[in-house]
Amino acid sequence: MSTTVLAFALRRTGATLLLLLALSLLVFGLLYLAPGDIARNLLGTRNVTPEALAQVRALYHLDEPFLQQYWRWLSRAAAGDFGTSIRTGGAIGPMMLDRTGVTAATAGLAFLLSVLAGVPAGIASAVRRGRWPDRLLAGLSVVGVSAPGFAVGLLALYVFALGLGWFPLYGTGTGFLDGLWHLVLPAAALALGLGAFVVKLTRAAVIRELDQDYVTFARGRGLSDGTVLRVVLRNAAIPIVTSLGLMVAYLFGGTVLIEVTFALPGLGSLMEESVLFKDIPVVQALTLVVAAVVSAAALLVDLSYLLIDPRVRARTARR
Amino acid sequence: MIRIRVPLVPAVSAALLAAVAVCAVARELVAPHALDQDIYLGVVGGGVEGHLFGTDQLGRDILQLSLAGARSALAGPLVVAAGSMLIGFFLGTVAGYRGGVADMLAGRYADLLLALPAVLLAIVVAGVVGRGYWITVAVLIVLFSPSDVRVVRSAVIEQAPRPYIESARLLGIRPFRIMFRHIAPNIFPIVVANLLLNVAFALVALSSLSYLGLGVPPGAPDWGRQLADGRELLGDNPLAAVVPGVLIIVTATAVNLLGDWLSELLDRRVVAR
Amino acid sequence: MTTPLLAVRDLRVAAEPGTIVAGLDLTVAPGETVAIVGESGSGKSMTVKALAGLLPDGVRASGRLEIGGTRLDLGGPRSSWRGVRGSGMALLPQDPFTSLSPVHRIGQQIGWAVTARRRTGRVAALLAEVGLPADVAGKYPFQLSGGMRQRAAIAAALAADPGLLIADEPTTALDVTTQHEVLELIADLQRGRGMGLILITHDLRLAHSRADRIMVMYAGRLVEEGATADVLRAPAHPYTARLAACDPPLTRRLPVLATIPGSVPQPFSVGAACAFAARCEFAVEACRTAEPALTEVSAGHRTACVRPETAARPDEHEHHADEEAAPPPEATPLLTVEGLAKRYHGAAAPALAGVDLELLAGESVAVVGESGSGKTTLARCVAGLERPDTGRVVFHGSAAGPRRLQMVFQDPYSALNPGLSVGTSLAEALAAAGRPRSEVSELLELVGLPAAYARRRPKALSGGERQRVAIARALAPRAGLLVCDEPVSALDVSVQAQVLNLLADLRRELGLTLLFITHDLAVARQIADRIYVMRHGRVVEAGPVTSVLDSPAHEYTRRLLASIPAAH
């Protein structure tokens, strides 16, 4: 059995790598999608002289065929060398590494907040289906899903930082605790939409399970409400875990706007700066990294089915 | 017995959206002075010199500007939702009914675009390819379509093995007619619900892009843009950010609530056969 | 009489549109089996849900229940059933495929009702009691067959030693051979434990073979109750008598099956009248103006009919039909199937493993088998809806060409496009076959529906009416061959007989050839000239209906026949 599980894991990993390869081709193609001359684009705001253009062409091997350029770029990127930024002239790899901490902390905090609040709220809502606490929570979760993080963030800044003065206005602060304190508002703003999504999803999953025959049978043979809920939650865990993969993608979309709003020096604000400056090499590198992280999360979710769903385990073993 | 009872929540949502739609269509009538600048006045807070919600850096009236922003808040999202659903509907129906190569291609197309968050991809593509409201709208149509393809495809796959479809096949009815006369009307509730969901998503996405300076050009009335400008004015006139922020949240919520209600209603109608 | 195990007084169930169950008294003695019999819409399922306190949201019950010394109000809060469910009563649901949690092991699920200290030994004992090997405890439901699952579910239901088992159609989802085994098991357990049993079923024959007492429900009302022998010998309500007559016999073919005209009304639309009056041939004015009360016709045998003397069995067309003289099929073959094989993607066993079949023009051939026998795949391959891996389907002579065959499917509820009116659906079918759209009313007439039905939507039609429209649509291209895939198995018995009669009539009038897929041997007896018995993708026996069913050659056919509940 363990070898078949391993084979399943390898096959899924292979599929993910293939998808990433296809994506990387698109990402590299961005350079060619941008309007105007590539060499000029790569020069950025520097003086456009024939010598400078020739230098850029040589540096980026622009006279080589597309696929050869792509392969050069990809193999270097795989080794951690993403080239140099047009805007700063610095190496992109260390630049991204510098910015990773803030993003990871904000996103991680938001993820924790939304799961820790969203899952219990969704369960509580589903168990009280149709009664006023459920309707209230369902209504609130629609608001949460609808509200863009940056708008919530600005309102939160105005109320909690500027108005009440409970939280710092901008920046990352110094030291661990102060740093964490600075991240509370951004993480909360990011977690609001995410948490609402988790509430909706958990509620739907638990309600779907509550309507199953096995619940009627469990009640009909006298099992206690606690036991029945435990059984239901074990079954509802499968769709909920599936959604965790989606949430990672959602986090990366939202974090750009949140970091811009709260002036946090993370990967998201690096993306914004680079996009506005048309610093294409940095944009390419960031997009590739995000794609890798999102795909890895999806892969992890897929593999976790082996642990939580015996039917999937059996199906892989049969193959 | 037919009893039409529109509950409070969708009624309020619909009224709100109607108001936004009126502002969007009759922008020049509703907010004739939206773009009038008064550089000498500059930023003032709410209630000053007849400006109920104050002004921004350029001395523009926040109320008028916000009313005028209704157009870009509604037009683009509607086009995005309709456009992506058009793609999703045709690709999804053909992929779901025909299977085979068509299905495989549609599946890979969806996999590729869904591997990245749509908003992030929109930022990247809009940023690199070019800025502008309608370019962003076009980009979002492409980015939203894979999820529509998936939704429609799975709905079609659910219908295709039903006896009424198989009977139609045995009667020799052409596949095109089966797809669009028999299957399509029966997945209508799913299409409508998804359409409204996408309007709300597109509103959020478009405002996000404008907020980052990638959507509407500087100076154009747009809630996302106003939020970006208002970020600098939180001290002088917080309403410059609060008003458009609340408007985005309320409008997106109204669309979602209406969508939830409508899909539940249509669902019940289909179930109660 | 001993003190009853369960006593229910005036059980009523109501929901938004109105009453679902109107006033029911029920007692069960220890060791007794009471069958509640009814077709769909009779309220039998809501009755058991109300007994167990498991009504869905929006449905309310009232009445009083006493079980093992505990009294409770059926309209009371859910918490009042605490301590009653489990050791007092246990509910055994219909479908063993959905009644167990898919992600928990069988042993766990049985053990939930047992304290942790005694769990392992108790689970093993319960598994042994239901005849399952001990290693089943470590398995998941999806690893078991339907019959084993239902045994496991029974073990779980018995874990808290209930005095009363309420079994809601416990074998309807199972194959006939498994049905027999599970019913035997329940009877054994009941004897061993002195347990009371409420058996909910739509199958009068099954109730006859298993119950001590029978309660017949119709449109939310109890119409007759009494000892099984009494109800069987002398039904006192016309509905009971008619229902028994509708059940097709296994041992002989009737030229015309008895039917009940019309369909079951909604319980809340009946008002102050006998619910059956509209369909009853003996109805008089009194039946339509007041709801008849339950009156005793003999000791313990009661009926809600004002003219119980009329109910005595209606004419059953008792003479035997000339089965051998069924329309002599012309000797020309219409269709030949050679070595058909098919394995679905990812399936462990092939659905078809080399099937040969021949169909002569004008004859009616039944293919019978249990689930997984490949009978439906065979029909779909013949129809061209599925492509076989190997083998050929050859049409001969006039049968070749497009639209040479049409098909009628099992589920009446998805048989018609819900968005189109009946007339539009039929007109489209006519147009596709190059016939004028004006012939819609002729088609409707052909299947015994009024022309006004053309304007109706499918949702305004009953299951039987939908199946008639589906047959009309299949007749539109004037195809010579009609493939029927379990066309009556989703219908109530009274409606099933109507559709079978219709198919027999059409065959006579139009000279149709029928390929009839069914799991029900009694149905096959009524409709077919020849019969193929399938198992595991192969034909195990074939021949004229009379010889296969009266003197089966294959051991499997004999087992199938022996599993059918004893006929009356």
PDB file of N, CA, C and O in Angstrom, chain C residues 417-456:
ATOM      1  N   ASN C 417     -37.982  16.993 -20.261  1.00  0.00           N
ATOM      2  CA  ASN C 417     -37.343  18.268 -20.020  1.00  0.00           C
ATOM      3  C   ASN C 417     -38.272  19.130 -19.165  1.00  0.00           C
ATOM      4  O   ASN C 417     -39.363  19.486 -19.601  1.00  0.00           O
ATOM      5  N   PRO C 418     -37.838  19.484 -17.936  1.00  0.00           N
ATOM      6  CA  PRO C 418     -38.740  20.199 -17.038  1.00  0.00           C
ATOM      7  C   PRO C 418     -39.134  21.575 -17.566  1.00  0.00           C
ATOM      8  O   PRO C 418     -40.141  22.137 -17.139  1.00  0.00           O
ATOM      9  N   GLY C 419     -38.353  22.103 -18.494  1.00  0.00           N
ATOM     10  CA  GLY C 419     -38.638  23.448 -18.990  1.00  0.00           C
ATOM     11  C   GLY C 419     -39.628  23.481 -20.145  1.00  0.00           C
ATOM     12  O   GLY C 419     -40.106  24.549 -20.518  1.00  0.00           O
ATOM     13  N   LEU C 420     -39.926  22.346 -20.742  1.00  0.00           N
ATOM     14  CA  LEU C 420     -40.800  22.335 -21.921  1.00  0.00           C
ATOM     15  C   LEU C 420     -42.146  21.725 -21.571  1.00  0.00           C
ATOM     16  O   LEU C 420     -42.229  20.798 -20.765  1.00  0.00           O
ATOM     17  N   SER C 421     -43.204  22.216 -22.224  1.00  0.00           N
ATOM     18  CA  SER C 421     -44.519  21.614 -22.017  1.00  0.00           C
ATOM     19  C   SER C 421     -44.535  20.250 -22.699  1.00  0.00           C
ATOM     20  O   SER C 421     -43.720  19.961 -23.576  1.00  0.00           O
ATOM     21  N   VAL C 422     -45.474  19.414 -22.285  1.00  0.00           N
ATOM     22  CA  VAL C 422     -45.610  18.083 -22.869  1.00  0.00           C
ATOM     23  C   VAL C 422     -45.766  18.179 -24.382  1.00  0.00           C
ATOM     24  O   VAL C 422     -45.104  17.467 -25.151  1.00  0.00           O
ATOM     25  N   GLY C 423     -46.609  19.124 -24.831  1.00  0.00           N
ATOM     26  CA  GLY C 423     -46.846  19.285 -26.259  1.00  0.00           C
ATOM     27  C   GLY C 423     -45.584  19.654 -27.010  1.00  0.00           C
ATOM     28  O   GLY C 423     -45.306  19.121 -28.094  1.00  0.00           O
ATOM     29  N   THR C 424     -44.781  20.555 -26.442  1.00  0.00           N
ATOM     30  CA  THR C 424     -43.549  20.978 -27.106  1.00  0.00           C
ATOM     31  C   THR C 424     -42.578  19.815 -27.231  1.00  0.00           C
ATOM     32  O   THR C 424     -41.960  19.612 -28.283  1.00  0.00           O
ATOM     33  N   SER C 425     -42.453  19.040 -26.154  1.00  0.00           N
ATOM     34  CA  SER C 425     -41.549  17.888 -26.195  1.00  0.00           C
ATOM     35  C   SER C 425     -41.974  16.911 -27.283  1.00  0.00           C
ATOM     36  O   SER C 425     -41.143  16.437 -28.072  1.00  0.00           O
ATOM     37  N   LEU C 426     -43.265  16.618 -27.328  1.00  0.00           N
ATOM     38  CA  LEU C 426     -43.755  15.641 -28.307  1.00  0.00           C
ATOM     39  C   LEU C 426     -43.642  16.199 -29.726  1.00  0.00           C
ATOM     40  O   LEU C 426     -43.271  15.485 -30.663  1.00  0.00           O
ATOM     41  N   ALA C 427     -43.945  17.492 -29.892  1.00  0.00           N
ATOM     42  CA  ALA C 427     -43.867  18.104 -31.217  1.00  0.00           C
ATOM     43  C   ALA C 427     -42.439  18.041 -31.740  1.00  0.00           C
ATOM     44  O   ALA C 427     -42.197  17.776 -32.928  1.00  0.00           O
ATOM     45  N   GLU C 428     -41.491  18.261 -30.837  1.00  0.00           N
ATOM     46  CA  GLU C 428     -40.094  18.206 -31.261  1.00  0.00           C
ATOM     47  C   GLU C 428     -39.718  16.802 -31.727  1.00  0.00           C
ATOM     48  O   GLU C 428     -39.026  16.614 -32.731  1.00  0.00           O
ATOM     49  N   ALA C 429     -40.199  15.812 -30.957  1.00  0.00           N
ATOM     50  CA  ALA C 429     -39.909  14.424 -31.334  1.00  0.00           C
ATOM     51  C   ALA C 429     -40.521  14.100 -32.694  1.00  0.00           C
ATOM     52  O   ALA C 429     -39.897  13.439 -33.536  1.00  0.00           O
ATOM     53  N   LEU C 430     -41.747  14.579 -32.921  1.00  0.00           N
ATOM     54  CA  LEU C 430     -42.400  14.347 -34.214  1.00  0.00           C
ATOM     55  C   LEU C 430     -41.623  15.019 -35.338  1.00  0.00           C
ATOM     56  O   LEU C 430     -41.370  14.426 -36.391  1.00  0.00           O
ATOM     57  N   ALA C 431     -41.218  16.267 -35.096  1.00  0.00           N
ATOM     58  CA  ALA C 431     -40.498  17.012 -36.121  1.00  0.00           C
ATOM     59  C   ALA C 431     -39.181  16.325 -36.459  1.00  0.00           C
ATOM     60  O   ALA C 431     -38.780  16.240 -37.630  1.00  0.00           O
ATOM     61  N   ALA C 432     -38.510  15.811 -35.426  1.00  0.00           N
ATOM     62  CA  ALA C 432     -37.233  15.143 -35.668  1.00  0.00           C
ATOM     63  C   ALA C 432     -37.428  13.914 -36.549  1.00  0.00           C
ATOM     64  O   ALA C 432     -36.516  13.510 -37.287  1.00  0.00           O
ATOM     65  N   ALA C 433     -38.609  13.308 -36.468  1.00  0.00           N
ATOM     66  CA  ALA C 433     -38.869  12.111 -37.266  1.00  0.00           C
ATOM     67  C   ALA C 433     -39.548  12.454 -38.586  1.00  0.00           C
ATOM     68  O   ALA C 433     -39.952  11.561 -39.333  1.00  0.00           O
ATOM     69  N   GLY C 434     -39.706  13.738 -38.864  1.00  0.00           N
ATOM     70  CA  GLY C 434     -40.312  14.152 -40.118  1.00  0.00           C
ATOM     71  C   GLY C 434     -41.815  14.005 -40.140  1.00  0.00           C
ATOM     72  O   GLY C 434     -42.422  13.904 -41.204  1.00  0.00           O
ATOM     73  N   ARG C 435     -42.440  13.971 -38.963  1.00  0.00           N
ATOM     74  CA  ARG C 435     -43.906  13.916 -38.924  1.00  0.00           C
ATOM     75  C   ARG C 435     -44.453  15.281 -38.538  1.00  0.00           C
ATOM     76  O   ARG C 435     -43.777  16.060 -37.861  1.00  0.00           O
ATOM     77  N   PRO C 436     -45.686  15.585 -38.943  1.00  0.00           N
ATOM     78  CA  PRO C 436     -46.235  16.908 -38.616  1.00  0.00           C
ATOM     79  C   PRO C 436     -46.470  17.071 -37.124  1.00  0.00           C
ATOM     80  O   PRO C 436     -46.841  16.112 -36.437  1.00  0.00           O
ATOM     81  N   ARG C 437     -46.264  18.289 -36.650  1.00  0.00           N
ATOM     82  CA  ARG C 437     -46.429  18.579 -35.237  1.00  0.00           C
ATOM     83  C   ARG C 437     -47.871  18.437 -34.775  1.00  0.00           C
ATOM     84  O   ARG C 437     -48.143  18.334 -33.587  1.00  0.00           O
ATOM     85  N   SER C 438     -48.783  18.441 -35.733  1.00  0.00           N
ATOM     86  CA  SER C 438     -50.201  18.391 -35.379  1.00  0.00           C
ATOM     87  C   SER C 438     -50.598  17.042 -34.807  1.00  0.00           C
ATOM     88  O   SER C 438     -51.696  16.880 -34.293  1.00  0.00           O
ATOM     89  N   GLU C 439     -49.703  16.063 -34.903  1.00  0.00           N
ATOM     90  CA  GLU C 439     -50.077  14.724 -34.441  1.00  0.00           C
ATOM     91  C   GLU C 439     -49.859  14.519 -32.946  1.00  0.00           C
ATOM     92  O   GLU C 439     -49.930  13.390 -32.456  1.00  0.00           O
ATOM     93  N   VAL C 440     -49.563  15.614 -32.221  1.00  0.00           N
ATOM     94  CA  VAL C 440     -49.322  15.503 -30.784  1.00  0.00           C
ATOM     95  C   VAL C 440     -50.505  14.859 -30.068  1.00  0.00           C
ATOM     96  O   VAL C 440     -50.336  13.956 -29.246  1.00  0.00           O
ATOM     97  N   SER C 441     -51.729  15.283 -30.432  1.00  0.00           N
ATOM     98  CA  SER C 441     -52.884  14.751 -29.704  1.00  0.00           C
ATOM     99  C   SER C 441     -53.083  13.269 -29.998  1.00  0.00           C
ATOM    100  O   SER C 441     -53.534  12.518 -29.139  1.00  0.00           O
ATOM    101  N   GLU C 442     -52.712  12.849 -31.226  1.00  0.00           N
ATOM    102  CA  GLU C 442     -52.792  11.411 -31.531  1.00  0.00           C
ATOM    103  C   GLU C 442     -51.858  10.619 -30.627  1.00  0.00           C
ATOM    104  O   GLU C 442     -52.222   9.575 -30.093  1.00  0.00           O
ATOM    105  N   LEU C 443     -50.630  11.153 -30.460  1.00  0.00           N
ATOM    106  CA  LEU C 443     -49.659  10.464 -29.597  1.00  0.00           C
ATOM    107  C   LEU C 443     -50.201  10.354 -28.179  1.00  0.00           C
ATOM    108  O   LEU C 443     -50.100   9.302 -27.543  1.00  0.00           O
ATOM    109  N   LEU C 444     -50.755  11.452 -27.679  1.00  0.00           N
ATOM    110  CA  LEU C 444     -51.272  11.447 -26.317  1.00  0.00           C
ATOM    111  C   LEU C 444     -52.402  10.434 -26.178  1.00  0.00           C
ATOM    112  O   LEU C 444     -52.489   9.707 -25.190  1.00  0.00           O
ATOM    113  N   GLU C 445     -53.246  10.390 -27.192  1.00  0.00           N
ATOM    114  CA  GLU C 445     -54.358   9.458 -27.164  1.00  0.00           C
ATOM    115  C   GLU C 445     -53.857   8.013 -27.128  1.00  0.00           C
ATOM    116  O   GLU C 445     -54.381   7.154 -26.430  1.00  0.00           O
ATOM    117  N   LEU C 446     -52.792   7.794 -27.881  1.00  0.00           N
ATOM    118  CA  LEU C 446     -52.201   6.464 -27.969  1.00  0.00           C
ATOM    119  C   LEU C 446     -51.789   5.940 -26.580  1.00  0.00           C
ATOM    120  O   LEU C 446     -51.877   4.761 -26.295  1.00  0.00           O
ATOM    121  N   VAL C 447     -51.319   6.850 -25.719  1.00  0.00           N
ATOM    122  CA  VAL C 447     -50.875   6.420 -24.390  1.00  0.00           C
ATOM    123  C   VAL C 447     -51.937   6.694 -23.337  1.00  0.00           C
ATOM    124  O   VAL C 447     -51.654   6.646 -22.137  1.00  0.00           O
ATOM    125  N   GLY C 448     -53.161   7.002 -23.780  1.00  0.00           N
ATOM    126  CA  GLY C 448     -54.271   7.124 -22.844  1.00  0.00           C
ATOM    127  C   GLY C 448     -54.294   8.411 -22.053  1.00  0.00           C
ATOM    128  O   GLY C 448     -54.779   8.433 -20.927  1.00  0.00           O
ATOM    129  N   LEU C 449     -53.781   9.496 -22.623  1.00  0.00           N
ATOM    130  CA  LEU C 449     -53.844  10.785 -21.937  1.00  0.00           C
ATOM    131  C   LEU C 449     -54.715  11.730 -22.750  1.00  0.00           C
ATOM    132  O   LEU C 449     -54.687  11.696 -23.983  1.00  0.00           O
ATOM    133  N   PRO C 450     -55.479  12.596 -22.080  1.00  0.00           N
ATOM    134  CA  PRO C 450     -56.301  13.568 -22.820  1.00  0.00           C
ATOM    135  C   PRO C 450     -55.434  14.575 -23.572  1.00  0.00           C
ATOM    136  O   PRO C 450     -54.316  14.897 -23.130  1.00  0.00           O
ATOM    137  N   ALA C 451     -55.955  15.067 -24.694  1.00  0.00           N
ATOM    138  CA  ALA C 451     -55.180  15.982 -25.535  1.00  0.00           C
ATOM    139  C   ALA C 451     -54.811  17.258 -24.795  1.00  0.00           C
ATOM    140  O   ALA C 451     -53.804  17.900 -25.103  1.00  0.00           O
ATOM    141  N   ALA C 452     -55.617  17.617 -23.781  1.00  0.00           N
ATOM    142  CA  ALA C 452     -55.345  18.861 -23.043  1.00  0.00           C
ATOM    143  C   ALA C 452     -54.011  18.799 -22.294  1.00  0.00           C
ATOM    144  O   ALA C 452     -53.471  19.821 -21.897  1.00  0.00           O
ATOM    145  N   TYR C 453     -53.491  17.594 -22.109  1.00  0.00           N
ATOM    146  CA  TYR C 453     -52.214  17.456 -21.401  1.00  0.00           C
ATOM    147  C   TYR C 453     -51.064  18.102 -22.157  1.00  0.00           C
ATOM    148  O   TYR C 453     -49.994  18.338 -21.594  1.00  0.00           O
ATOM    149  N   ALA C 454     -51.257  18.378 -23.451  1.00  0.00           N
ATOM    150  CA  ALA C 454     -50.183  18.973 -24.244  1.00  0.00           C
ATOM    151  C   ALA C 454     -49.717  20.291 -23.645  1.00  0.00           C
ATOM    152  O   ALA C 454     -48.556  20.655 -23.767  1.00  0.00           O
ATOM    153  N   ARG C 455     -50.629  20.992 -22.991  1.00  0.00           N
ATOM    154  CA  ARG C 455     -50.253  22.304 -22.453  1.00  0.00           C
ATOM    155  C   ARG C 455     -49.575  22.201 -21.096  1.00  0.00           C
ATOM    156  O   ARG C 455     -49.061  23.189 -20.596  1.00  0.00           O
ATOM    157  N   ARG C 456     -49.577  21.027 -20.490  1.00  0.00           N
ATOM    158  CA  ARG C 456     -49.036  20.920 -19.135  1.00  0.00           C
ATOM    159  C   ARG C 456     -47.510  20.838 -19.128  1.00  0.00           C
ATOM    160  O   ARG C 456     -46.900  20.373 -20.071  1.00  0.00           O
TER     161      ARG C 456
END
